[in-house]
Phi, psi and omega in degrees: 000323175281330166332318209291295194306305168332320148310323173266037276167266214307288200293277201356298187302272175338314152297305206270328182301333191274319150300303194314296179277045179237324168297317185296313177284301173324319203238359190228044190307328169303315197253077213282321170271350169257167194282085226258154201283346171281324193292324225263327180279349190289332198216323192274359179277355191274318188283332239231299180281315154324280177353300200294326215251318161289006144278336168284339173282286199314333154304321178216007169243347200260005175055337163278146166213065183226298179293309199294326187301300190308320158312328183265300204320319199282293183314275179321323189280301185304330167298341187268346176275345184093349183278052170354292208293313201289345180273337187266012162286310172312287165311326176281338178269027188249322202277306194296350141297312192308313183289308194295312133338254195346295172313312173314307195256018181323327174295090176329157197275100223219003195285003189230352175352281187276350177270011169252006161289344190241357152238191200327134170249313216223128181252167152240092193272134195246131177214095188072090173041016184251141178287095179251141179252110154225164186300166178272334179273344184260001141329086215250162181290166150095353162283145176264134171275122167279134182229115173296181177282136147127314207302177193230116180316120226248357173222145174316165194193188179218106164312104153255354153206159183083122172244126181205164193284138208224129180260142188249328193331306171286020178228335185229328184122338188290117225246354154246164175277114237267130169277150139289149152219168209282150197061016170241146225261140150208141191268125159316107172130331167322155146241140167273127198290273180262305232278183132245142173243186176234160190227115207258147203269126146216058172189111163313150160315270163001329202249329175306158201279315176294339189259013169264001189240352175285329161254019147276328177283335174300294195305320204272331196292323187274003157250065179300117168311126204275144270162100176259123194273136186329322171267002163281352161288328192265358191301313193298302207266339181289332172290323177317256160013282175279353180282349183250004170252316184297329215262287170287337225245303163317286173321304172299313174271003173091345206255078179343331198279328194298316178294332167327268146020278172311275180327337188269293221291310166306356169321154170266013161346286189306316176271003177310311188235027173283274185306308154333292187293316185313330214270313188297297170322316144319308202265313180290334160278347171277333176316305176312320168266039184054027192235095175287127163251144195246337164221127218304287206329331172311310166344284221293306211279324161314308189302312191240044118357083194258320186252105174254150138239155170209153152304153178256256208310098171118333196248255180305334175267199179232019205018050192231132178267157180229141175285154197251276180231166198226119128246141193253197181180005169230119173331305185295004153234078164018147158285342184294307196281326188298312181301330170283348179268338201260338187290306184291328149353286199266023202281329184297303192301146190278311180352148169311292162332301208278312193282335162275326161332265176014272166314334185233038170238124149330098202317346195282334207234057159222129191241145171294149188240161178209157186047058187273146191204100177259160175243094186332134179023050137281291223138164192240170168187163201188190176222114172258129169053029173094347187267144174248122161239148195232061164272148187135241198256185191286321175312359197250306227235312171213089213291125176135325210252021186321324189288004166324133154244093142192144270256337183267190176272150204224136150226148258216120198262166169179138184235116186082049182035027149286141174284100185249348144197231185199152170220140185249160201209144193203143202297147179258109200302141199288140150312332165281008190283313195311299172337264171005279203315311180317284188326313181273306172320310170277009150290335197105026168295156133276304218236101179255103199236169176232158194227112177222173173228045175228123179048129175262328178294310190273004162293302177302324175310311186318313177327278176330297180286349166287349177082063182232110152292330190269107150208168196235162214183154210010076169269158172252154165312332161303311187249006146250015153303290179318319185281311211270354179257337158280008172300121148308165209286329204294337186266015198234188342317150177231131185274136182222113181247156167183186210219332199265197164299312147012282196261010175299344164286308186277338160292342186269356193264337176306166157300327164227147155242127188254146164213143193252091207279009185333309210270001164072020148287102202273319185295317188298325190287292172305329183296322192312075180322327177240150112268130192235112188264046150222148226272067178223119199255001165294006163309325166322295149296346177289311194306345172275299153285350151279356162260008160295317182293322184316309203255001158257348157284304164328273196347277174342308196265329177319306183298323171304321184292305189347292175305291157347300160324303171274331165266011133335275136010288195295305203294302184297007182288282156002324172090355193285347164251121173299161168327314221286326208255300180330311186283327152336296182287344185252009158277303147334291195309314190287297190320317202287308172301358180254311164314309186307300195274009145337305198292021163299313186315326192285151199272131187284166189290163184326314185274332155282358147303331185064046154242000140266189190236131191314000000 
């Protein structure tokens, strides 16, 4: 609703200039401008009360007082000289910034949409063994649930019967998928893998993990990091400045018309849309470059930018497991054949696991199994080439040998019921993360961490290889808020990219939130201020650099009217420009200033790519 009224701020302002000169050439048709005593009640007491009621806004609703002083000031002096024209000049470049401005942020307020789209509605509440469909808000503690294979858990809850494997990832980060067994705690927002188990409810919906981050993304959204906009930084010393020409311009010639004058010529026209059009510009090369922005100020904020974080899984991996190590623990097999006997084993299983194994084996050396036999969240086993092979955890595949320590994910091979090794398996590095990283340092990061809920072994290995010292491991969304709010003011804005549901609280508590939506991550993607709609997370850096470029042509052209203004300014000091040619002239200014923020369009340099070396 306010975009809205803001647009109509504009035509309103458009209309009555337009019944003026439309009354004015009717009845003063020789003079198309001048002001005739019938003409004059028709349209200027109408510009004249707009005027007065959008100073009173601009004044006493908008909380700013930095661009908006000169703007009101500029209004009230035309209006106490009597100059309709030069004041309904005024208004249409205060408003028809503000629409512009508007266009640049357009994007509605959309951040919880989908993730309240997605959750869980609907239970299967079981009462004397029968399947009752009831709401999930109508779920009491102590009741029992059925959660079928595929389904999605709809309250926290406790397994009293069946075990099975649960993917957690959009909820902790953790990129395999987790067994359950009867007494172990499942988080709402969870999917269940082949089995169906039952579930005793011990958390109301309200109170459950998935609907806690849907009011952790609420909570984070209604306290937005405060932000001061580029032109209310340059506003202040340019109002000193002209309030002192204005001033002066007075004192000398005795002639309230003279501060007038002045005050028109000092409209903030220039910096109102000066920094709109660079920002629109901006934004529109980011598109170009697959990357959507949703609000100018992200630029602004993205430019100076200091504190990056990422999510690991899905965001810096690829959320794809890789084979890791081979290890044998029997002379008589090589790693090439353990991998190919534990590859032919698993070709059938759906497991996460079973299919990247797979997947990273060489179709020659997976041979047919017969008498495959699985065992829920053991593991499978069967006889390849004459052989019984046995794979999955260990306690499964070779019972003794439990003091084994190791620390990835693994899964652990015996051949003839001989114990013959293990294969480890670790998230498959985006190629491009290292880069990346490399890259925001030499953009100017300080400071780059990573914020996961996977592991402290397997995080850090990631770490290492993106070249990320700071990271923090097995976070809940809640406490990677809290790390992004313990960042110092000297380190922020702080950038936060990631991809799951998860991490939609912590992208809206960042100063930016980055989402990497290629993969149809929507709640993250709403949370989200940028979206970058290709599977590439070096977009990162272009998205830094093009808002570098971006807030050094705004700079550039503010400073440039700035300049333009005050010696405007000097000459109307003089008294030789009337009002009416003052608003004239500073329409001039704004074309030069609309050209000027244009060159946003244009590509930023090597070096703001963070493609030279410092």
């Amino acid at each position: 609703m306010k975009n809205l009224k803001r647009q109509w701020k504009f035509i309103v302002v458009l209309i009555a200039g337009a019944v003026g000169l439309i009354s004015q050439f009717a009845l003063h048709s020789k003079s198309l401008f001048s002001i005739g005593n019938l003409q004059f009640p028709v349209h200027a007491i109408i510009i004249d009360i707009i005027g007065i009621l959008m100073a009173i806004s601009y004044y006493w609703k908008t909380g700013r007082y930095g661009v908006d002083i000169l703007a009101v000031i500029a209004v009230v002096s035309t209006i106490l000289i009597g100059d309709v024209w030069a004041e309904w000049m005024i208004l249409v470049m205060m408003t028809g910034g503000e629409t512009l401005e508007d266009y640049a942020t357009g994007q509605a307020n959309k951040e919880l949409r989908a993730l309240l789209d997605k959750t869980p509605r609907i239970a299967n509440k079981l009462v004397d063994g029968k399947i009752t469909e009831v709401k999930v808000d109508d779920l009491q503690v102590g009741d029992t649930v059925l959660i079928k294979p595929g389904q999605q858990v709809p309250v926290d809850g406790q397994i009293v019967k069946g075990t099975s494997s649960f993917d957690q990832s959009s909820l902790t980060g953790e990129s395999v998928p987790v067994t359950k067994n009867p007494g172990d705690d499942l988080m709402s927002g969870s999917v269940n893998g082949d089995v169906a188990v039952e579930m005793k409810v011990t958390k109301a919906a309200k109170d459950s993990e998935y609907q806690s981050i849907v009011a952790l993304v609420k909570s984070s959204q209604a306290q937005p990091a405060k932000f001061v906009k580029m032109a209310d930084r340059y506003a202040i010393p340019f109002t000193v400045i002209s309030l002192i020409i204005g001033g002066v311009a007075w004192a000398v010639s005795g002639d309230a018309t003279r501060f007038a004058e002045v005050m028109v010529v000092a409209s903030p026209c220039p910096l109102l849309i000066a920094a709109p059009v660079a920002l629109v510009s901006g934004m529109s090369s980011m598109s170009a470059h697959h990357i959507i922005v949703k609000s100018g100020p992200t630029l602004e904020k993205l430019a100076r930018a200091k504190t990056f974080a990422f999510d690991k899984t899905g965001t810096l991996t690829e959320n794809q497991l890789i084979v890791d190590q081979v290890v044998t623990d029997d002379k008589s097999f090589d790693q090439k054949e353990l991998q190919s006997l534990a590859a032919s084993v698993e070709q059938q299983s759906s497991h996460v696991i079973a299919s990247s194994l797979v997947k990273a084996t060489d179709k020659d050396l997976i041979h047919p199994v017969t008498n495959l036999k699985e065992t829920t969240a053991q593991g499978v086993e069967g006889d390849v080439d004459g052989k019984h092979v046995k794979v999955g955890k260990l306690s499964f595949v070779a019972p003794g040998h439990e003091k084994l320590n190791v620390t990835s994910t693994a899964v652990y091979v015996s051949v003839d019921g001989k114990f013959a090794g293990y294969i480890t398996l670790k998230d498959k590095m985006r190629p491009e993360s290292p880069k990346t990283i490399e890259r925001l340092r030499r953009q100017g990061a300080e400071d780059i961490m990573m914020l996961t809920g996977d592991h402290k072994q397997v995080a850090e290995k990631v770490a290492k290889e993106a070249g990320i010292t700071d990271v923090r491991s097995e976070l809940l969304p809640s406490q990677k808020i809290q790390a992004i709010k313990d960042v110092p003011k000297h380190l922020r804005p702080v950038v936060m990219t990631g991809d799951g549901v998860n991490d939609a609280p912590s992208l809206t508590a960042a100063d930016v939130g980055i989402a990497m939506g290629a993969k149809g991550a929507t709640a993250a993607s709403e949370s989200a201020d940028a979206v970058i709609m290709v599977n590439d997370i070096s977009k990162v850096n272009d998205a830094v650099a093009i808002s570098k470029h971006t807030m050094k042509v705004a700079n550039i052209d503010v400073l440039t009217a700035i300049g333009v203004v005050i010696i405007i300014e000097l000459i109307a000091f003089t008294g030789v420009i009337p009002a009416f040619w003052g608003a004239i002239l500073q329409e001039v200014v704004d074309m030069i200033t609309i050209s000027l923020g244009l060159l946003a369009k244009t590509k930023p340099s090597d070096k703001q790519f963070g493609l030279e070396e410092k």
